[in-house]
Amino acid sequence: GLNPEVLLIISSIFAGFIAWRVGLKWDDMMSGIREKFDMAMPSILILISIGILIGSWMIAGTIPMMIYYGLEMINPQFIVLISFIVTAVISIVTGTSWGSAGTVGVALMGVAVGLDAPLAATAGAIVAGAYFGDKLSPLSDTTILAPTVAGSELYEHIKHMLYTTIPATVIAVIVYFIAGLNVSVDGGPESETMTAMLSTLTQLFDWNLLLLLPVLIVLYGAITKKPTLPTIIFSSLVAGIIAWLYQGFSISDIFASAVTGFDVSMAGYDSEAIMAEVTRLVNQGGMHAMLDVMLIAFSAFIFAGIITKAGILEVILDALLKLTKRTGDLILSTVSSTLTMALVTGSSYLTIIVPGEIFRDVYKKKKLQAKNLSRTLEDSGTVVMPLIPWSAAGVYMTGILGVPTLSYLPWAIVCYLGFVFAIILGYTGIGIAKEEEIEKE
């Protein structure tokens, strides 16, 4: 229950003492810390710019419009399957699993109650969809953090995750489809919450295809492999212009949204007068929203810089290399370490940062591209967190959906099949990117 930032600083103090015992001076330790920051700085800048992007897309109405039409897709006849699809779509466009589950997910649970649908299955589908979207969204903090720690590139990392995510999703969709066939829709009431959410979003924003332009800019940049940071900033700038010219927001509101995030009060409404489900969904974004992730990352890089410079990691790596004869052994070791970190800490950030730092050089020595590591970190770290009852994610999902963690766990299929497929691919060699491929290119 203690803050991870302080724990990492305390660990850095112990690491610094060991480094001093083996002959390092303070300047040597600072050199190691600077090296880690230099390596991570491009990704940290992207993380900050993502905060600007979410804020600008929100005030432009880009994200709200995608949420609006995502909600309209709901067909009560297949509530479990639709719960997965809708939360996945909204999580991708917002980059937040907690936001999509805490808003649309809550509304979907209301529909499920009204239809007398299986609540555990619906909750599991909502959790799986929320983390599916979070995992594949370039706006997600953990999706940015994993390639940062592993040393891979953001869009390459997302593309590489499809090897494990697609088969897990196919199985999940089949199971959800079959589960939905048993749900009776005769006399099922329409969700008042859902209708009210759609009405409120229409009051706050005007819809137009022009609102999709910022999304198309990011997609074009990803497909043509343009530099990530300039693409994000340009998309944010275009979104800001749309918010000014089309939505009618002031320049000061647009700037505020980029820094502190969007707020419904900017549209002239009292926050307390707008339904909580909508404010939870649209009141987000801004650079300030990324500060928590950055603080944990900074603290972790201090720790990593000292233990790397002192040679502590080399001792761990030598032991690991003796145990990992094949690629599958290495993937299995990564999964085991990440799951252990998840169970012990309950922190999605630490489950990425600590194993990532430990295994980064091992993958290099094994001639494996860094995106193999970043993918495995997400498969066994990020998406597993809501399945752990004592983690923040597990407590949150149980609280908002009203279903115990262990009850929805079997239905959150994408959350645990990812690392199963990661291990299978490791031993079969399918979807494993090697350094020789880069050399050939």
CSV table of C-alpha atoms in Angstrom, one decimal:
chain,number,residue,atom,x,y,z
A,1,GLY,CA,0.0,0.0,0.0
A,2,LEU,CA,3.0,2.3,-0.1
A,3,ASN,CA,3.7,4.7,-3.0
A,4,PRO,CA,6.0,3.1,-5.6
A,5,GLU,CA,7.9,6.3,-6.2
A,6,VAL,CA,9.2,6.4,-2.6
A,7,LEU,CA,10.0,2.7,-2.6
A,8,LEU,CA,12.0,3.1,-5.8
A,9,ILE,CA,14.0,6.0,-4.3
A,10,ILE,CA,14.7,3.8,-1.1
A,11,SER,CA,15.8,1.0,-3.4
A,12,SER,CA,18.1,3.5,-5.2
A,13,ILE,CA,19.7,4.4,-1.9
A,14,PHE,CA,20.4,0.7,-1.1
A,15,ALA,CA,21.7,0.3,-4.7
A,16,GLY,CA,23.9,3.4,-4.3
A,17,PHE,CA,25.4,1.9,-1.1
A,18,ILE,CA,26.2,-1.4,-2.9
A,19,ALA,CA,27.7,0.6,-5.8
A,20,TRP,CA,29.9,2.6,-3.4
A,21,ARG,CA,31.0,-0.7,-1.8
A,22,VAL,CA,32.2,-2.0,-5.2
A,23,GLY,CA,34.2,1.1,-6.0
A,24,LEU,CA,31.8,3.5,-7.7
A,25,LYS,CA,31.9,7.3,-7.0
A,26,TRP,CA,28.9,9.6,-6.9
A,27,ASP,CA,29.8,11.0,-10.4
A,28,ASP,CA,29.8,7.4,-11.8
A,29,MET,CA,26.3,6.8,-10.4
A,30,MET,CA,25.1,10.1,-11.8
A,31,SER,CA,26.5,9.1,-15.2
A,32,GLY,CA,24.5,5.9,-15.1
A,33,ILE,CA,21.3,7.8,-14.3
A,34,ARG,CA,21.9,10.3,-17.1
A,35,GLU,CA,22.4,7.5,-19.6
A,36,LYS,CA,19.0,6.1,-18.7
A,37,PHE,CA,17.4,9.5,-19.0
A,38,ASP,CA,19.1,10.1,-22.3
A,39,MET,CA,17.7,6.8,-23.6
A,40,ALA,CA,14.2,7.5,-22.4
A,41,MET,CA,13.9,11.2,-23.2
A,42,PRO,CA,12.4,10.8,-26.7
A,43,SER,CA,9.6,8.5,-25.3
A,44,ILE,CA,9.1,10.9,-22.3
A,45,LEU,CA,8.5,13.7,-24.8
A,46,ILE,CA,6.0,11.5,-26.7
A,47,LEU,CA,4.3,10.8,-23.4
A,48,ILE,CA,3.9,14.5,-22.7
A,49,SER,CA,2.7,15.1,-26.3
A,50,ILE,CA,0.1,12.4,-25.9
A,51,GLY,CA,-1.4,14.4,-23.0
A,52,ILE,CA,-1.7,17.4,-25.3
A,53,LEU,CA,-3.2,15.1,-28.1
A,54,ILE,CA,-5.9,13.7,-25.8
A,55,GLY,CA,-6.8,17.2,-24.5
A,56,SER,CA,-7.0,18.7,-28.0
A,57,TRP,CA,-8.9,15.7,-29.5
A,58,MET,CA,-11.4,16.0,-26.6
A,59,ILE,CA,-12.1,19.7,-27.0
A,60,ALA,CA,-12.3,19.3,-30.8
A,61,GLY,CA,-15.1,16.7,-30.3
A,62,THR,CA,-13.0,14.0,-32.1
A,63,ILE,CA,-13.0,11.5,-29.2
A,64,PRO,CA,-16.6,12.3,-28.0
A,65,MET,CA,-17.9,11.7,-31.6
A,66,MET,CA,-16.2,8.3,-31.7
A,67,ILE,CA,-17.6,7.5,-28.3
A,68,TYR,CA,-21.1,8.6,-29.5
A,69,TYR,CA,-21.2,6.3,-32.5
A,70,GLY,CA,-19.6,3.5,-30.5
A,71,LEU,CA,-22.4,3.6,-28.1
A,72,GLU,CA,-25.0,3.5,-30.9
A,73,MET,CA,-23.5,0.2,-32.1
A,74,ILE,CA,-25.0,-1.6,-29.0
A,75,ASN,CA,-27.3,-4.4,-29.9
A,76,PRO,CA,-28.9,-6.0,-26.7
A,77,GLN,CA,-29.3,-9.3,-28.5
A,78,PHE,CA,-25.5,-9.9,-28.2
A,79,ILE,CA,-24.8,-7.9,-25.0
A,80,VAL,CA,-21.7,-9.8,-24.0
A,81,LEU,CA,-20.0,-9.6,-27.4
A,82,ILE,CA,-21.1,-5.9,-27.9
A,83,SER,CA,-19.7,-5.1,-24.5
A,84,PHE,CA,-16.3,-6.3,-25.6
A,85,ILE,CA,-16.4,-4.5,-28.9
A,86,VAL,CA,-17.7,-1.1,-27.7
A,87,THR,CA,-15.3,-0.9,-24.7
A,88,ALA,CA,-12.4,-2.0,-27.0
A,89,VAL,CA,-13.2,0.8,-29.5
A,90,ILE,CA,-13.6,3.5,-26.9
A,91,SER,CA,-10.5,2.4,-25.0
A,92,ILE,CA,-8.5,2.6,-28.3
A,93,VAL,CA,-9.6,6.1,-29.1
A,94,THR,CA,-9.2,7.4,-25.5
A,95,GLY,CA,-6.2,5.3,-24.5
A,96,THR,CA,-7.7,4.6,-21.0
A,97,SER,CA,-9.0,1.2,-19.9
A,98,TRP,CA,-10.3,2.7,-16.6
A,99,GLY,CA,-12.1,5.5,-18.4
A,100,SER,CA,-13.9,3.2,-20.9
A,101,ALA,CA,-14.8,0.6,-18.2
A,102,GLY,CA,-15.9,3.3,-15.7
A,103,THR,CA,-18.3,5.0,-18.2
A,104,VAL,CA,-19.5,2.9,-21.0
A,105,GLY,CA,-18.8,-0.2,-19.0
A,106,VAL,CA,-21.1,0.9,-16.2
A,107,ALA,CA,-23.9,1.7,-18.7
A,108,LEU,CA,-23.4,-1.7,-20.3
A,109,MET,CA,-23.8,-3.4,-17.0
A,110,GLY,CA,-27.0,-1.6,-16.5
A,111,VAL,CA,-28.3,-2.9,-19.8
A,112,ALA,CA,-27.1,-6.4,-18.8
A,113,VAL,CA,-29.1,-6.2,-15.6
A,114,GLY,CA,-32.2,-5.1,-17.4
A,115,LEU,CA,-31.9,-8.0,-19.9
A,116,ASP,CA,-31.2,-10.5,-17.2
A,117,ALA,CA,-27.9,-11.3,-19.0
A,118,PRO,CA,-25.0,-13.1,-17.3
A,119,LEU,CA,-23.3,-10.4,-15.3
A,120,ALA,CA,-20.0,-12.2,-14.8
A,121,ALA,CA,-19.7,-12.7,-18.5
A,122,THR,CA,-20.6,-9.1,-19.3
A,123,ALA,CA,-18.2,-7.7,-16.8
A,124,GLY,CA,-15.4,-10.0,-18.0
A,125,ALA,CA,-16.1,-8.9,-21.6
A,126,ILE,CA,-16.0,-5.2,-20.5
A,127,VAL,CA,-12.6,-5.7,-18.7
A,128,ALA,CA,-11.2,-7.6,-21.7
A,129,GLY,CA,-12.4,-5.0,-24.2
A,130,ALA,CA,-11.1,-2.1,-22.1
A,131,TYR,CA,-7.6,-3.7,-21.8
A,132,PHE,CA,-7.6,-4.8,-25.4
A,133,GLY,CA,-8.0,-1.2,-26.4
A,134,ASP,CA,-5.6,0.1,-23.8
A,135,LYS,CA,-3.0,-2.4,-25.1
A,136,LEU,CA,-3.2,-1.4,-28.7
A,137,SER,CA,-3.8,2.4,-28.3
A,138,PRO,CA,-0.9,4.7,-29.1
A,139,LEU,CA,-2.5,7.1,-26.6
A,140,SER,CA,-2.1,4.6,-23.7
A,141,ASP,CA,0.6,5.4,-21.1
A,142,THR,CA,1.6,1.7,-20.6
A,143,THR,CA,1.7,1.2,-24.4
A,144,ILE,CA,4.2,4.1,-24.6
A,145,LEU,CA,6.1,2.9,-21.5
A,146,ALA,CA,6.7,-0.7,-22.7
A,147,PRO,CA,8.7,0.2,-25.9
A,148,THR,CA,10.5,2.9,-24.0
A,149,VAL,CA,11.8,0.5,-21.4
A,150,ALA,CA,12.5,-2.3,-23.9
A,151,GLY,CA,14.1,0.0,-26.5
A,152,SER,CA,11.7,-0.6,-29.3
A,153,GLU,CA,9.6,1.9,-31.4
A,154,LEU,CA,5.9,2.7,-30.5
A,155,TYR,CA,4.1,1.8,-33.7
A,156,GLU,CA,6.4,-1.2,-34.3
A,157,HIS,CA,5.5,-2.4,-30.8
A,158,ILE,CA,1.8,-2.1,-31.4
A,159,LYS,CA,2.0,-3.9,-34.8
A,160,HIS,CA,4.1,-6.7,-33.2
A,161,MET,CA,1.5,-7.2,-30.4
A,162,LEU,CA,-1.1,-8.4,-33.1
A,163,TYR,CA,0.7,-11.8,-33.2
A,164,THR,CA,-0.6,-12.6,-29.7
A,165,THR,CA,-3.6,-10.3,-29.5
A,166,ILE,CA,-5.4,-11.5,-32.6
A,167,PRO,CA,-5.6,-15.2,-31.8
A,168,ALA,CA,-6.6,-14.4,-28.2
A,169,THR,CA,-9.3,-12.0,-29.5
A,170,VAL,CA,-10.7,-14.5,-32.0
A,171,ILE,CA,-11.2,-17.1,-29.2
A,172,ALA,CA,-12.8,-14.4,-27.0
A,173,VAL,CA,-15.2,-13.3,-29.7
A,174,ILE,CA,-16.3,-16.9,-30.3
A,175,VAL,CA,-16.9,-17.5,-26.6
A,176,TYR,CA,-18.8,-14.2,-26.2
A,177,PHE,CA,-21.0,-14.9,-29.3
A,178,ILE,CA,-22.0,-18.3,-27.9
A,179,ALA,CA,-22.6,-16.8,-24.4
A,180,GLY,CA,-24.9,-14.1,-26.0
A,181,LEU,CA,-27.1,-16.6,-27.8
A,182,ASN,CA,-28.7,-17.6,-24.5
A,183,VAL,CA,-29.7,-14.1,-23.6
A,184,SER,CA,-33.4,-13.3,-24.1
A,185,VAL,CA,-34.2,-9.8,-25.4
A,186,ASP,CA,-38.0,-10.0,-25.3
A,187,GLY,CA,-39.3,-7.1,-23.3
A,188,GLY,CA,-35.8,-5.9,-22.5
A,189,PRO,CA,-35.8,-2.2,-21.6
A,190,GLU,CA,-33.6,0.4,-23.3
A,191,SER,CA,-30.9,1.8,-21.0
A,192,GLU,CA,-31.9,5.2,-19.7
A,193,THR,CA,-28.3,5.8,-18.8
A,194,MET,CA,-27.2,5.1,-22.4
A,195,THR,CA,-29.8,7.4,-23.9
A,196,ALA,CA,-29.0,10.2,-21.5
A,197,MET,CA,-25.2,9.8,-22.3
A,198,LEU,CA,-25.9,10.2,-26.1
A,199,SER,CA,-28.2,13.2,-25.5
A,200,THR,CA,-25.6,14.9,-23.3
A,201,LEU,CA,-22.7,14.4,-25.7
A,202,THR,CA,-24.9,15.9,-28.5
A,203,GLN,CA,-25.5,19.0,-26.3
A,204,LEU,CA,-21.7,19.4,-25.6
A,205,PHE,CA,-20.4,19.0,-29.2
A,206,ASP,CA,-21.4,19.3,-32.9
A,207,TRP,CA,-20.7,16.3,-35.1
A,208,ASN,CA,-19.0,16.5,-38.5
A,209,LEU,CA,-16.7,14.2,-40.5
A,210,LEU,CA,-14.1,17.0,-40.3
A,211,LEU,CA,-13.6,15.9,-36.7
A,212,LEU,CA,-11.9,12.7,-37.9
A,213,LEU,CA,-9.1,14.7,-39.6
A,214,PRO,CA,-6.7,14.6,-36.5
A,215,VAL,CA,-7.2,10.8,-36.4
A,216,LEU,CA,-6.3,10.5,-40.1
A,217,ILE,CA,-3.2,12.5,-39.6
A,218,VAL,CA,-1.9,10.1,-36.9
A,219,LEU,CA,-2.9,7.1,-39.0
A,220,TYR,CA,-1.1,8.5,-42.0
A,221,GLY,CA,2.0,9.2,-39.9
A,222,ALA,CA,1.9,5.7,-38.5
A,223,ILE,CA,1.5,4.0,-41.9
A,224,THR,CA,4.2,6.1,-43.7
A,225,LYS,CA,6.5,5.8,-40.6
A,226,LYS,CA,6.8,9.6,-40.1
A,227,PRO,CA,8.5,10.7,-36.9
A,228,THR,CA,6.0,10.2,-34.0
A,229,LEU,CA,6.5,13.4,-32.1
A,230,PRO,CA,6.0,15.9,-35.0
A,231,THR,CA,3.0,13.8,-36.2
A,232,ILE,CA,1.3,14.0,-32.8
A,233,ILE,CA,2.0,17.7,-32.4
A,234,PHE,CA,0.6,18.5,-35.9
A,235,SER,CA,-2.5,16.4,-35.2
A,236,SER,CA,-3.0,18.3,-31.9
A,237,LEU,CA,-2.6,21.6,-33.7
A,238,VAL,CA,-5.2,20.7,-36.3
A,239,ALA,CA,-7.6,19.5,-33.5
A,240,GLY,CA,-7.1,22.8,-31.8
A,241,ILE,CA,-8.0,24.7,-34.9
A,242,ILE,CA,-11.2,22.6,-35.3
A,243,ALA,CA,-12.1,23.3,-31.7
A,244,TRP,CA,-11.8,27.0,-32.3
A,245,LEU,CA,-13.5,27.3,-35.8
A,246,TYR,CA,-16.1,24.5,-35.6
A,247,GLN,CA,-16.9,23.9,-31.9
A,248,GLY,CA,-16.6,27.5,-30.9
A,249,PHE,CA,-14.2,27.2,-28.0
A,250,SER,CA,-11.9,30.1,-27.1
A,251,ILE,CA,-8.1,30.0,-27.6
A,252,SER,CA,-7.6,30.1,-23.8
A,253,ASP,CA,-9.9,27.0,-23.3
A,254,ILE,CA,-8.0,25.1,-26.1
A,255,PHE,CA,-4.6,25.9,-24.4
A,256,ALA,CA,-6.0,25.0,-21.0
A,257,SER,CA,-7.3,21.7,-22.4
A,258,ALA,CA,-3.8,20.9,-23.8
A,259,VAL,CA,-2.2,21.5,-20.4
A,260,THR,CA,-4.7,20.5,-17.7
A,261,GLY,CA,-7.2,18.5,-19.8
A,262,PHE,CA,-10.7,19.2,-21.1
A,263,ASP,CA,-13.6,20.1,-18.7
A,264,VAL,CA,-17.3,20.3,-19.5
A,265,SER,CA,-17.3,23.8,-17.9
A,266,MET,CA,-15.4,25.0,-21.0
A,267,ALA,CA,-18.6,24.3,-23.0
A,268,GLY,CA,-20.6,26.5,-20.7
A,269,TYR,CA,-22.1,23.8,-18.5
A,270,ASP,CA,-21.8,23.3,-14.7
A,271,SER,CA,-19.8,20.1,-14.1
A,272,GLU,CA,-22.3,19.1,-11.4
A,273,ALA,CA,-25.3,19.5,-13.8
A,274,ILE,CA,-23.8,17.1,-16.3
A,275,MET,CA,-24.3,13.3,-15.6
A,276,ALA,CA,-21.3,11.8,-13.9
A,277,GLU,CA,-20.9,9.1,-16.6
A,278,VAL,CA,-20.2,11.7,-19.3
A,279,THR,CA,-17.9,13.9,-17.2
A,280,ARG,CA,-15.8,10.8,-16.3
A,281,LEU,CA,-15.5,10.1,-20.0
A,282,VAL,CA,-14.7,13.5,-21.4
A,283,ASN,CA,-13.0,15.3,-18.6
A,284,GLN,CA,-9.5,14.1,-19.3
A,285,GLY,CA,-6.3,14.7,-21.3
A,286,GLY,CA,-3.6,17.4,-20.9
A,287,MET,CA,0.0,17.2,-20.0
A,288,HIS,CA,-0.8,17.1,-16.2
A,289,ALA,CA,-2.5,13.7,-16.7
A,290,MET,CA,0.9,12.2,-17.6
A,291,LEU,CA,2.7,13.4,-14.5
A,292,ASP,CA,2.0,10.3,-12.4
A,293,VAL,CA,3.5,8.0,-15.0
A,294,MET,CA,6.5,10.3,-15.5
A,295,LEU,CA,7.3,10.4,-11.8
A,296,ILE,CA,7.3,6.6,-11.5
A,297,ALA,CA,9.4,6.4,-14.7
A,298,PHE,CA,11.9,9.0,-13.4
A,299,SER,CA,12.2,7.2,-10.0
A,300,ALA,CA,12.7,3.8,-11.8
A,301,PHE,CA,15.3,5.2,-14.2
A,302,ILE,CA,17.3,6.5,-11.2
A,303,PHE,CA,17.2,3.0,-9.7
A,304,ALA,CA,18.0,1.3,-13.0
A,305,GLY,CA,20.9,3.7,-13.8
A,306,ILE,CA,22.7,2.9,-10.5
A,307,ILE,CA,22.2,-0.9,-10.6
A,308,THR,CA,23.3,-1.0,-14.3
A,309,LYS,CA,26.5,1.1,-13.7
A,310,ALA,CA,27.4,-1.0,-10.6
A,311,GLY,CA,27.2,-4.2,-12.6
A,312,ILE,CA,24.3,-5.5,-10.5
A,313,LEU,CA,22.2,-6.3,-13.6
A,314,GLU,CA,25.1,-8.2,-15.2
A,315,VAL,CA,25.1,-10.7,-12.3
A,316,ILE,CA,21.3,-11.2,-12.7
A,317,LEU,CA,21.7,-11.5,-16.5
A,318,ASP,CA,24.5,-14.1,-16.3
A,319,ALA,CA,22.3,-16.2,-14.1
A,320,LEU,CA,19.3,-15.9,-16.5
A,321,LEU,CA,21.4,-16.7,-19.5
A,322,LYS,CA,22.4,-20.0,-18.0
A,323,LEU,CA,18.8,-20.9,-17.6
A,324,THR,CA,17.6,-19.8,-21.0
A,325,LYS,CA,18.9,-22.1,-23.7
A,326,ARG,CA,16.1,-21.4,-26.2
A,327,THR,CA,14.0,-18.4,-27.2
A,328,GLY,CA,10.9,-20.0,-25.6
A,329,ASP,CA,12.8,-20.3,-22.3
A,330,LEU,CA,13.6,-16.6,-22.4
A,331,ILE,CA,10.0,-15.7,-23.2
A,332,LEU,CA,8.8,-18.0,-20.4
A,333,SER,CA,11.3,-16.4,-18.0
A,334,THR,CA,10.1,-12.9,-18.9
A,335,VAL,CA,6.4,-13.9,-18.5
A,336,SER,CA,7.2,-15.5,-15.1
A,337,SER,CA,9.1,-12.5,-13.8
A,338,THR,CA,6.5,-10.0,-15.0
A,339,LEU,CA,3.6,-12.0,-13.5
A,340,THR,CA,5.5,-12.3,-10.2
A,341,MET,CA,6.1,-8.5,-10.2
A,342,ALA,CA,2.4,-8.0,-11.0
A,343,LEU,CA,1.3,-10.2,-8.1
A,344,VAL,CA,3.7,-8.7,-5.6
A,345,THR,CA,3.4,-5.0,-6.5
A,346,GLY,CA,0.0,-4.7,-8.1
A,347,SER,CA,1.5,-1.8,-10.2
A,348,SER,CA,1.1,-1.9,-14.0
A,349,TYR,CA,4.1,0.5,-14.3
A,350,LEU,CA,6.5,-1.5,-12.2
A,351,THR,CA,5.5,-4.7,-14.0
A,352,ILE,CA,6.8,-3.1,-17.2
A,353,ILE,CA,9.8,-1.1,-15.9
A,354,VAL,CA,11.6,-3.6,-13.6
A,355,PRO,CA,11.5,-6.8,-15.8
A,356,GLY,CA,12.1,-4.6,-18.9
A,357,GLU,CA,15.4,-3.3,-17.4
A,358,ILE,CA,16.4,-6.8,-16.3
A,359,PHE,CA,15.7,-8.5,-19.6
A,360,ARG,CA,16.7,-5.8,-22.1
A,361,ASP,CA,20.3,-6.8,-22.5
A,362,VAL,CA,19.4,-10.5,-22.5
A,363,TYR,CA,17.3,-10.1,-25.6
A,364,LYS,CA,20.2,-8.2,-27.2
A,365,LYS,CA,22.6,-11.0,-26.4
A,366,LYS,CA,20.2,-13.6,-27.8
A,367,LYS,CA,20.0,-11.5,-31.1
A,368,LEU,CA,16.2,-10.8,-30.6
A,369,GLN,CA,14.6,-7.5,-31.5
A,370,ALA,CA,13.5,-5.3,-28.6
A,371,LYS,CA,9.9,-5.4,-29.7
A,372,ASN,CA,9.7,-9.1,-28.6
A,373,LEU,CA,10.4,-7.9,-25.1
A,374,SER,CA,8.0,-5.0,-25.2
A,375,ARG,CA,5.2,-7.2,-26.5
A,376,THR,CA,5.8,-9.8,-23.8
A,377,LEU,CA,5.8,-7.1,-21.1
A,378,GLU,CA,2.4,-6.0,-22.2
A,379,ASP,CA,1.0,-9.5,-22.6
A,380,SER,CA,2.0,-10.6,-19.1
A,381,GLY,CA,1.9,-7.2,-17.3
A,382,THR,CA,-0.5,-4.5,-18.4
A,383,VAL,CA,-3.5,-6.7,-19.3
A,384,VAL,CA,-3.1,-9.1,-16.4
A,385,MET,CA,-3.5,-6.3,-13.7
A,386,PRO,CA,-7.3,-6.3,-13.6
A,387,LEU,CA,-7.2,-10.1,-12.8
A,388,ILE,CA,-5.4,-9.6,-9.5
A,389,PRO,CA,-7.9,-8.9,-6.8
A,390,TRP,CA,-5.6,-6.8,-4.6
A,391,SER,CA,-4.2,-4.6,-7.5
A,392,ALA,CA,-5.5,-1.1,-8.0
A,393,ALA,CA,-7.0,-2.2,-11.4
A,394,GLY,CA,-8.7,-5.3,-9.8
A,395,VAL,CA,-10.2,-3.2,-7.0
A,396,TYR,CA,-11.3,-0.5,-9.4
A,397,MET,CA,-13.0,-2.9,-11.9
A,398,THR,CA,-14.8,-4.8,-9.1
A,399,GLY,CA,-16.0,-1.6,-7.6
A,400,ILE,CA,-17.5,0.0,-10.7
A,401,LEU,CA,-18.9,-3.2,-12.3
A,402,GLY,CA,-20.2,-4.7,-9.1
A,403,VAL,CA,-18.8,-8.2,-9.9
A,404,PRO,CA,-16.0,-9.9,-7.9
A,405,THR,CA,-12.6,-10.1,-9.6
A,406,LEU,CA,-12.5,-13.9,-9.5
A,407,SER,CA,-16.0,-14.1,-10.9
A,408,TYR,CA,-15.3,-12.1,-14.1
A,409,LEU,CA,-11.7,-13.5,-14.4
A,410,PRO,CA,-12.6,-16.5,-16.6
A,411,TRP,CA,-14.5,-14.3,-19.0
A,412,ALA,CA,-11.7,-11.7,-19.4
A,413,ILE,CA,-10.2,-14.0,-22.0
A,414,VAL,CA,-7.9,-11.5,-23.8
A,415,CYS,CA,-6.3,-10.6,-20.4
A,416,TYR,CA,-4.7,-14.1,-19.9
A,417,LEU,CA,-4.6,-15.7,-23.3
A,418,GLY,CA,-2.0,-13.1,-24.4
A,419,PHE,CA,0.8,-14.4,-22.4
A,420,VAL,CA,-0.2,-18.0,-23.2
A,421,PHE,CA,0.2,-17.3,-26.9
A,422,ALA,CA,3.5,-15.4,-26.1
A,423,ILE,CA,5.0,-18.5,-24.7
A,424,ILE,CA,3.6,-20.7,-27.5
A,425,LEU,CA,5.2,-18.3,-30.1
A,426,GLY,CA,8.4,-18.3,-28.2
A,427,TYR,CA,8.8,-22.1,-28.5
A,428,THR,CA,7.5,-22.3,-32.1
A,429,GLY,CA,9.5,-19.3,-33.4
A,430,ILE,CA,6.4,-17.8,-35.0
A,431,GLY,CA,6.2,-14.1,-34.8
A,432,ILE,CA,9.6,-13.8,-33.2
A,433,ALA,CA,11.6,-10.9,-34.7
A,434,LYS,CA,15.4,-11.4,-34.8
A,435,GLU,CA,18.2,-8.9,-35.2
A,436,GLU,CA,19.3,-10.6,-38.5
A,437,GLU,CA,16.1,-9.4,-40.1
A,438,ILE,CA,17.1,-5.8,-39.4
A,439,GLU,CA,20.6,-6.5,-40.8
A,440,LYS,CA,19.1,-7.9,-44.0
A,441,GLU,CA,16.9,-4.9,-44.5
